PDB file of C-alpha atoms in Angstrom:
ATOM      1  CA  UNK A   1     143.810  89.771  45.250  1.00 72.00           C
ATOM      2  CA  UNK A   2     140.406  89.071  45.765  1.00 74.00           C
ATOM      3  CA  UNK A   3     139.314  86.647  48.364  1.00 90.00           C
ATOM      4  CA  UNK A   4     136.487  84.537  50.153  1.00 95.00           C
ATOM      5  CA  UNK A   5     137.371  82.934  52.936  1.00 95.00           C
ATOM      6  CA  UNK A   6     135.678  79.945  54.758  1.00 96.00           C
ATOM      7  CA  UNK A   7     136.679  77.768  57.740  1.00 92.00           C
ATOM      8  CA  UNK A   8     137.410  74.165  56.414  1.00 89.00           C
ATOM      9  CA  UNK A   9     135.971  72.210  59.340  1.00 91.00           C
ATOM     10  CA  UNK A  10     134.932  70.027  59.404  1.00 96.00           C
ATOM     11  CA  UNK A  11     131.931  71.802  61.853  1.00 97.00           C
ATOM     12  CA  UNK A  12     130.528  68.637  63.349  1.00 97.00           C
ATOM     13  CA  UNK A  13     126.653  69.801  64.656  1.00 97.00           C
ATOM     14  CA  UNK A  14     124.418  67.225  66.385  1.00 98.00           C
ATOM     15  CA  UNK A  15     121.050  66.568  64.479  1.00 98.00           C
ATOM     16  CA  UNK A  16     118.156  68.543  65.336  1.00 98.00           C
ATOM     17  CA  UNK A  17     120.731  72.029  66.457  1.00 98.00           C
ATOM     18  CA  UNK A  18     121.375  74.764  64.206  1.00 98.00           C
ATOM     19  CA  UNK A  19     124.829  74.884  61.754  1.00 98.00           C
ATOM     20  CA  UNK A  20     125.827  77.975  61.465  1.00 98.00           C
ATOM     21  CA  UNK A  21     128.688  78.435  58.571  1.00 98.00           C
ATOM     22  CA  UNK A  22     130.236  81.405  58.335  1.00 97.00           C
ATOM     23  CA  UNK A  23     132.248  83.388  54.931  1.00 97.00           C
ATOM     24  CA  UNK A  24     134.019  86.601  54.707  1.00 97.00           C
ATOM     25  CA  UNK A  25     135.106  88.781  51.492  1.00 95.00           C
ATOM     26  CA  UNK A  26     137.904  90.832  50.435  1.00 93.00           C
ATOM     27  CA  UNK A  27     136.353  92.621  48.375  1.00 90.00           C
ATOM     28  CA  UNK A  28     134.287  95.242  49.586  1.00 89.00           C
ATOM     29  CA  UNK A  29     132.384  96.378  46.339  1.00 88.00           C
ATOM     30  CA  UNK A  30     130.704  92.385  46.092  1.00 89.00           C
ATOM     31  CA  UNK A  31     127.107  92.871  45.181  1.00 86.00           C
ATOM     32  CA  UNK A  32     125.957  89.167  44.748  1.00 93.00           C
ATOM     33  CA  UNK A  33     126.099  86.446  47.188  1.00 96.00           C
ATOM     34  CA  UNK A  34     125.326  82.782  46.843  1.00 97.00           C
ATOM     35  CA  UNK A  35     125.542  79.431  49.103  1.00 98.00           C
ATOM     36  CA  UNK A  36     126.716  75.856  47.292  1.00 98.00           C
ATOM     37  CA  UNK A  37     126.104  72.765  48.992  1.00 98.00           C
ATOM     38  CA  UNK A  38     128.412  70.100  47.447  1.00 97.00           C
ATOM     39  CA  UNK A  39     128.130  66.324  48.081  1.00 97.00           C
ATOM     40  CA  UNK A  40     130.856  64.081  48.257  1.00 95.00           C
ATOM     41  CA  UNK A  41     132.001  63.636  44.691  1.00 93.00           C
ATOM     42  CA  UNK A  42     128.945  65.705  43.427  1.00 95.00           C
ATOM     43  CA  UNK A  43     128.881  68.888  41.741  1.00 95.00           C
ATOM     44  CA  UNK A  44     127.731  72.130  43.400  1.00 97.00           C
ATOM     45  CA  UNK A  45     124.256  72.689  43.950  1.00 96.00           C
ATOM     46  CA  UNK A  46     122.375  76.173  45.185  1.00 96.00           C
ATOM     47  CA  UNK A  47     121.537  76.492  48.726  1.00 96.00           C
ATOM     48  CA  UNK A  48     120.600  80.308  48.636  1.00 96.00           C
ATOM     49  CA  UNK A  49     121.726  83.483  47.154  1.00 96.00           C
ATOM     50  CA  UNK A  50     121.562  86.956  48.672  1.00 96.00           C
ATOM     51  CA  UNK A  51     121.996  90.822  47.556  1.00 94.00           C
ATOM     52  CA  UNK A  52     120.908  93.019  50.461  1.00 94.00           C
ATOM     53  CA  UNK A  53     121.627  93.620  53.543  1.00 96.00           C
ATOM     54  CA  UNK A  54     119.886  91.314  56.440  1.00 96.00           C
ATOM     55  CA  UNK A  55     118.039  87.510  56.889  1.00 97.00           C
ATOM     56  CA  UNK A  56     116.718  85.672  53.472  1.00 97.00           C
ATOM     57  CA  UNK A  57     114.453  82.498  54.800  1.00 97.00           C
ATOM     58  CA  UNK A  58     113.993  80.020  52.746  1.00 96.00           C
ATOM     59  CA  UNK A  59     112.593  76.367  54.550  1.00 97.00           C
ATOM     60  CA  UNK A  60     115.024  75.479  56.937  1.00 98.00           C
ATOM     61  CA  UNK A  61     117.673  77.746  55.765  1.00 98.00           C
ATOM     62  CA  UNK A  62     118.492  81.322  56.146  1.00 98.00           C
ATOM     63  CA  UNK A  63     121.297  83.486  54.404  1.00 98.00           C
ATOM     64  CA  UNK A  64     122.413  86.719  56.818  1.00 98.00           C
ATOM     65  CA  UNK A  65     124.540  89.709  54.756  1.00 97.00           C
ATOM     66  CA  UNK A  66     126.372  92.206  56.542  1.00 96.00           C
ATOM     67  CA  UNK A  67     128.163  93.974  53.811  1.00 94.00           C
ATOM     68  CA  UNK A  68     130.002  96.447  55.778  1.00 94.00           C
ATOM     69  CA  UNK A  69     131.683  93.919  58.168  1.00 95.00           C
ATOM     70  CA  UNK A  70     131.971  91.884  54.626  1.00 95.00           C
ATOM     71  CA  UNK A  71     130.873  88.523  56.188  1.00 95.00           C
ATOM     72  CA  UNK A  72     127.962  86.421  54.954  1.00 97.00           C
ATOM     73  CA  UNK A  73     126.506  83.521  56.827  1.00 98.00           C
ATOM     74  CA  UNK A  74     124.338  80.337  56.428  1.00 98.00           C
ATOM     75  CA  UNK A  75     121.911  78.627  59.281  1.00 98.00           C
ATOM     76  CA  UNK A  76     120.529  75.787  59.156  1.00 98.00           C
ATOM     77  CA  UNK A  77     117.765  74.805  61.420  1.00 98.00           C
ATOM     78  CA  UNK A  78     116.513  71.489  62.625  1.00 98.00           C
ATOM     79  CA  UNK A  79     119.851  69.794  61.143  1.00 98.00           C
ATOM     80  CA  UNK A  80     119.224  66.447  59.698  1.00 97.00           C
ATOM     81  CA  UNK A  81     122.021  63.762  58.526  1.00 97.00           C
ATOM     82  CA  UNK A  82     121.351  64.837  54.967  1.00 97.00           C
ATOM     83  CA  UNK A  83     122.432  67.907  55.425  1.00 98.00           C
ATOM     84  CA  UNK A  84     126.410  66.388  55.629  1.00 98.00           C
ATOM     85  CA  UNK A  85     127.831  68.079  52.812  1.00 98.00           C
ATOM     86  CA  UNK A  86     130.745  70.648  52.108  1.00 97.00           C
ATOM     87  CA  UNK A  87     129.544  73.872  51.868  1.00 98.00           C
ATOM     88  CA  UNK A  88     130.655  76.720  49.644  1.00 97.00           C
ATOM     89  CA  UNK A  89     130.481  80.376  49.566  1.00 97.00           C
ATOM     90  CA  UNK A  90     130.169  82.014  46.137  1.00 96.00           C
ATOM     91  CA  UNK A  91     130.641  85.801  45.382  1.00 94.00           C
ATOM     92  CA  UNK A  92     130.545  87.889  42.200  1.00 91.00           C
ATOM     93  CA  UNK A  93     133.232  90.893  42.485  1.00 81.00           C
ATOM     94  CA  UNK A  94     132.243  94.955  42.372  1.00 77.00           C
ATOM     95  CA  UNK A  95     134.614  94.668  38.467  1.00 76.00           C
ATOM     96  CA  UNK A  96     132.665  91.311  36.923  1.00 79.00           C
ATOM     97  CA  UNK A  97     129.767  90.220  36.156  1.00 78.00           C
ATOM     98  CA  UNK A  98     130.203  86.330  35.528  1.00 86.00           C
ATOM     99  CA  UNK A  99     133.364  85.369  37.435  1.00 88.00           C
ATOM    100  CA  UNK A 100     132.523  84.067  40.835  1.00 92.00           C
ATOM    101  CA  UNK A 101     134.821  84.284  43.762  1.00 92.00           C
ATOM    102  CA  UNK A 102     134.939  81.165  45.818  1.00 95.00           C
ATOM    103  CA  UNK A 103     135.900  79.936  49.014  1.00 95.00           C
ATOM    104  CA  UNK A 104     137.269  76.744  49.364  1.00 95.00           C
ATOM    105  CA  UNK A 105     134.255  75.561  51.706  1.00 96.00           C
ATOM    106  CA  UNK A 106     133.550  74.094  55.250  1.00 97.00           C
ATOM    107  CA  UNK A 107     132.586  70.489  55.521  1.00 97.00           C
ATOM    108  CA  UNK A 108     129.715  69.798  57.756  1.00 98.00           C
ATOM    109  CA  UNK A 109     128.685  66.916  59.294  1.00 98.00           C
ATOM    110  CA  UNK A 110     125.620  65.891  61.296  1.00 98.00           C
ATOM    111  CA  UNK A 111     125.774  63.707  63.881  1.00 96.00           C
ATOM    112  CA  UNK A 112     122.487  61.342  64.494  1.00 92.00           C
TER     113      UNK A 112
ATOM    114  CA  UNK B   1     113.237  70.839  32.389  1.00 55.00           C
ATOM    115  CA  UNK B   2     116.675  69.447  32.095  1.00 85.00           C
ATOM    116  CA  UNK B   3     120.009  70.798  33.815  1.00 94.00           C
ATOM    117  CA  UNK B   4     123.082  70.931  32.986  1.00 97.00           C
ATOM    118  CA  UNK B   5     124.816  67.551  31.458  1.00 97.00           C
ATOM    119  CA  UNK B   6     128.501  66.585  30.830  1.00 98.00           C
ATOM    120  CA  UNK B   7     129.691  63.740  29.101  1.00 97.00           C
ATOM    121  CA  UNK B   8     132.123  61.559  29.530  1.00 98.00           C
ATOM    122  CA  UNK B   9     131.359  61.275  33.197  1.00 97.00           C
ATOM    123  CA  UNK B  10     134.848  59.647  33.556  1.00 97.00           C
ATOM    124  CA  UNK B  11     137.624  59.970  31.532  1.00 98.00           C
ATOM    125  CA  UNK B  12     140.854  57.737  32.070  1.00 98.00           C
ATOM    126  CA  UNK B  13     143.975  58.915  29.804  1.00 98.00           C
ATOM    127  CA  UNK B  14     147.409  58.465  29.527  1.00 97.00           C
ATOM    128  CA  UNK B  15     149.984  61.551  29.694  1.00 98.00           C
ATOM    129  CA  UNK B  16     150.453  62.965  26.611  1.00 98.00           C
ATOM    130  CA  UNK B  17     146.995  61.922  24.955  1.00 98.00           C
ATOM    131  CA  UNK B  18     144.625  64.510  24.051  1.00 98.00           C
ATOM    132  CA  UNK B  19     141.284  64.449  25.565  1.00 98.00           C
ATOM    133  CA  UNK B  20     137.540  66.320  24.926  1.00 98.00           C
ATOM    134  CA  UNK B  21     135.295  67.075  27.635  1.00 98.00           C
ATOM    135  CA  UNK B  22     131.517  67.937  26.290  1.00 98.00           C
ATOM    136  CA  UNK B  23     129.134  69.827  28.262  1.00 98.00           C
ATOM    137  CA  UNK B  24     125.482  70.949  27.222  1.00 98.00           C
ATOM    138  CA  UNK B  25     123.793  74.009  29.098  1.00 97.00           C
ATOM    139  CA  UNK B  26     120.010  74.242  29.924  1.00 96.00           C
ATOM    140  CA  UNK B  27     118.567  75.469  27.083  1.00 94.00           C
ATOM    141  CA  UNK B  28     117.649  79.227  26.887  1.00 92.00           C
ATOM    142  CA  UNK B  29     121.471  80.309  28.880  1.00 94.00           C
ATOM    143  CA  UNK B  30     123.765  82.465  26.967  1.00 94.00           C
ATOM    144  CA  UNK B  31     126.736  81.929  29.636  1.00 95.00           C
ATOM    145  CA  UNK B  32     128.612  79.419  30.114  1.00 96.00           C
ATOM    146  CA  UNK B  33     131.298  78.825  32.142  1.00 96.00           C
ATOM    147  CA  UNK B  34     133.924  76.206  32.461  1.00 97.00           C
ATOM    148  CA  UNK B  35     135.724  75.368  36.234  1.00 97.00           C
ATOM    149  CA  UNK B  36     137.872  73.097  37.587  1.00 97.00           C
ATOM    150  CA  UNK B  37     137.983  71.502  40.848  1.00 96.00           C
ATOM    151  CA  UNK B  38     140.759  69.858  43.087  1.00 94.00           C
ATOM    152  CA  UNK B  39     140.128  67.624  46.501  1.00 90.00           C
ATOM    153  CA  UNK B  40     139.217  70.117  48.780  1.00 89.00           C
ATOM    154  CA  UNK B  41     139.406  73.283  46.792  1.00 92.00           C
ATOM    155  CA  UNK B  42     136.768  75.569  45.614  1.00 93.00           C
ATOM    156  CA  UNK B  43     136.067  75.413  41.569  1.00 95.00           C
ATOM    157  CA  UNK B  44     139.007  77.465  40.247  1.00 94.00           C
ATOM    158  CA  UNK B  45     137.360  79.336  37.382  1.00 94.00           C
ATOM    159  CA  UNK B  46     139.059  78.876  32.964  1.00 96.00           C
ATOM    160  CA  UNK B  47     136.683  80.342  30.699  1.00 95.00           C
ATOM    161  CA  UNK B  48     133.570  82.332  30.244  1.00 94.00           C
ATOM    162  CA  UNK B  49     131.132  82.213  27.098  1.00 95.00           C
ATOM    163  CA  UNK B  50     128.421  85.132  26.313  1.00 92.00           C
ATOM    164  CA  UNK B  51     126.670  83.052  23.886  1.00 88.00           C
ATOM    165  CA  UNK B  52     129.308  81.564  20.982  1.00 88.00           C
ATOM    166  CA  UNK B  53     132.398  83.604  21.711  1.00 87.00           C
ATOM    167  CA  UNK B  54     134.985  83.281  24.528  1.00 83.00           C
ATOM    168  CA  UNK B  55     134.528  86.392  26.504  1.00 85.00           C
ATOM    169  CA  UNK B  56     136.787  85.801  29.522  1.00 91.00           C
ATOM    170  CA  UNK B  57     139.553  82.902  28.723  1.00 93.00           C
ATOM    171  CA  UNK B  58     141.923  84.127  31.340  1.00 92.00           C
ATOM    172  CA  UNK B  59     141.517  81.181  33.948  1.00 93.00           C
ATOM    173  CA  UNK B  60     142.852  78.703  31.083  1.00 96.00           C
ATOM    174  CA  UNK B  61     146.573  77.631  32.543  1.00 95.00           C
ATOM    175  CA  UNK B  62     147.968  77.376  29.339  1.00 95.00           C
ATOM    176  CA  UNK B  63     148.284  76.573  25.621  1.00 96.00           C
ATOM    177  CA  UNK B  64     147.277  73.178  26.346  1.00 98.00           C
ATOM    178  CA  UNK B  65     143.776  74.414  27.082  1.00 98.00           C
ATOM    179  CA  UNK B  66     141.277  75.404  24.767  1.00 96.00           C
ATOM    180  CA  UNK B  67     137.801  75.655  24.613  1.00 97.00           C
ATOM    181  CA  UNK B  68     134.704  76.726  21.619  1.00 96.00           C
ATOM    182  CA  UNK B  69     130.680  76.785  21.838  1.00 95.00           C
ATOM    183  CA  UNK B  70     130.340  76.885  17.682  1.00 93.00           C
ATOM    184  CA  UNK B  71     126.740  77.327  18.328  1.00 91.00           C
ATOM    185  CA  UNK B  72     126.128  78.926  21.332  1.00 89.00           C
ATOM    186  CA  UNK B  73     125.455  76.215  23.122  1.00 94.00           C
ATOM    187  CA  UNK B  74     127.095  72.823  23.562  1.00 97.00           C
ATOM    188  CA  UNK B  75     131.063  73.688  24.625  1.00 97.00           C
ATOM    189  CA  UNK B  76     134.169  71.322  24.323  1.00 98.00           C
ATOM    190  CA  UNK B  77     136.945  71.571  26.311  1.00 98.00           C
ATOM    191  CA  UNK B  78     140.268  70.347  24.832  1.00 98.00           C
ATOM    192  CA  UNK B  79     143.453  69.684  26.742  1.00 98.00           C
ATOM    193  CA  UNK B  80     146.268  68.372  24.391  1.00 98.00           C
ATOM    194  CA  UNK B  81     149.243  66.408  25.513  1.00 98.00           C
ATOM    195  CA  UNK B  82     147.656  65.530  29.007  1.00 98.00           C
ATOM    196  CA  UNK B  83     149.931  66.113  32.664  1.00 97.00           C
ATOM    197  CA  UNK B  84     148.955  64.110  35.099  1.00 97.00           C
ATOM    198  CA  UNK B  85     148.551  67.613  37.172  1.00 96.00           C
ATOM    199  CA  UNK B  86     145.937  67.896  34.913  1.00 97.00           C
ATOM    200  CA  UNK B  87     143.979  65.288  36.904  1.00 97.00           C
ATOM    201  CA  UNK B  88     141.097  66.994  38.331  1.00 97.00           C
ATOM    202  CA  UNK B  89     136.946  66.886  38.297  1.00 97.00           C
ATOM    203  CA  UNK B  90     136.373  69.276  34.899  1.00 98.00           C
ATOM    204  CA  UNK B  91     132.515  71.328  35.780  1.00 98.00           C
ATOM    205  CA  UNK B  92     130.765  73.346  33.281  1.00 98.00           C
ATOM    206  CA  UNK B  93     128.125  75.871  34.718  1.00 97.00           C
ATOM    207  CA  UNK B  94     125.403  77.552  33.139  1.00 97.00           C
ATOM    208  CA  UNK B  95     123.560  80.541  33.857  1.00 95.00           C
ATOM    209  CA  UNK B  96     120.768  83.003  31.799  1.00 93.00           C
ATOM    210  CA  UNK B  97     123.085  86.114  31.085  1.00 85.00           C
ATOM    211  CA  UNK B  98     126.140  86.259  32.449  1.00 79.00           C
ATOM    212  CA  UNK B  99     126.139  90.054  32.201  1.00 78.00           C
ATOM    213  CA  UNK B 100     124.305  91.131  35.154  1.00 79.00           C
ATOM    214  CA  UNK B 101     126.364  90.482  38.289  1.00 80.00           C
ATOM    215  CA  UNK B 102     123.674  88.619  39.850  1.00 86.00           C
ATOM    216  CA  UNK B 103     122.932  85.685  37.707  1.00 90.00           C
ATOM    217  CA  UNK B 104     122.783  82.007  39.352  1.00 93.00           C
ATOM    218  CA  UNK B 105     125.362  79.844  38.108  1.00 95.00           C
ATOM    219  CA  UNK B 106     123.851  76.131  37.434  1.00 96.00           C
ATOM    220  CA  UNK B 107     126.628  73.251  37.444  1.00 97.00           C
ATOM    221  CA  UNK B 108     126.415  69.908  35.103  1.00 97.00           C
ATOM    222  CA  UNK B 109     127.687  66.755  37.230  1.00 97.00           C
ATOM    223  CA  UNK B 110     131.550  67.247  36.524  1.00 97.00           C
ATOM    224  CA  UNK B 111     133.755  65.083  34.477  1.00 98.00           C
ATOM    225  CA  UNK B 112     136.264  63.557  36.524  1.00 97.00           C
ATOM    226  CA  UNK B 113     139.752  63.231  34.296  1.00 98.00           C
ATOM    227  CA  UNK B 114     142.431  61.101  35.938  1.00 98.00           C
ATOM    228  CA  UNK B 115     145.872  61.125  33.684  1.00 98.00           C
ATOM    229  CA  UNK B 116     148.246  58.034  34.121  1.00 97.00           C
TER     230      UNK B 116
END
């Protein structure tokens, strides 16, 4: 069976360090990769999404791949309060093209 | 231009009622997908659309469950005779293609069903 797994925290950062939440697949074929920052009793929003090998920057955030250790990460710099959320890992299996794989996400929290 | 919307917002029912869950994708996406999502849990995936048919209903737990897109584009979901382990938040996702393997999946704000 296919998998994504996450710690569930909650990862408790102090404001201004770096979070660093971490995701590994089963599946070793994954192509697509893509970061979900949920809010309490919100639905899941798009953080980042990655396909290759390496860093992807964007703003505060950056998305690292290493497909053949099949582990995908998320940092985020300069923390702030807002960025208190639950955060889930999203992948899209080597045999579909629609159904995501997801972890069942790690709750940060930022402490002021 | 507008995301993805979901209506009711809340929906209170008693067991055994039957109960419609309406979601409308940004305009333009052929896919859309249906989840749902316990405390704590990652969205657990029921059905797939590629533009008015049901390509993928596999994730729908049973007979109860149902789901159309007449049009292509608004989707109901239909659970008859309600369980209160049907109590969950209800999300709809869209997304351009849904063929490709890389497409970004958008998510309405969730309907959150409660049974009695």
């Amino acid at each position: 069976q296919k998998e994504v797994e996450q710690n569930s925290g909650p990862l408790s950062v102090p404001e201004g360090a770096i979070a660093s939440l971490n995701c590994t697949y089963s599946d070793r074929g994954s192509q697509s990769f893509f970061w979900y920052r949920q809010y309490s009793g919100k639905s899941p929003e798009l953080i980042m999404s990655i396909y290759s090998n390496g860093d992807k920057e964007d703003g505060r955030f950056t998305a690292q791949l290493n497909k053949a250790s099949q582990y995908v990460s998320l940092l985020i710099r300069d923390s702030q309060p807002s960025d208190s959320a639950t955060y889930l890992c999203a992948v899209y299996g080597m045999d579909s093209n629609y159904q995501l794989i997801w972890g069942a996400g790690t709750k940060l929290i930022i402490k002021p | 231009g507008a995301g993805v919307s979901q209506t009711p917002s809340n929906k209170v029912t008693e067991k055994g009622k039957y109960v419609e869950l309406r979601c409308d994708p940004i305009s333009g996406h052929t896919a859309l997908y249906w989840y749902r999502q316990s405390l704590g849990q990652g969205p657990e995936f029921l059905i797939y659309f590629q533009g008015t048919g049901a390509a993928d209903d596999s994730g729908l737990p049973n007979d109860r469950f149902f789901a159309v897109r007449p049009e292509g584009s608004v989707s109901t979901l239909k659970i008859q005779r309600t369980e209160r382990g049907d109590s969950a938040v209800y999300l709809c996702a869209s997304s351009v293609q849904g063929t490709r393997g890389t497409d970004t999946q958008y998510f309405g704000p969730g309907t959150r069903l409660t049974v009695l």
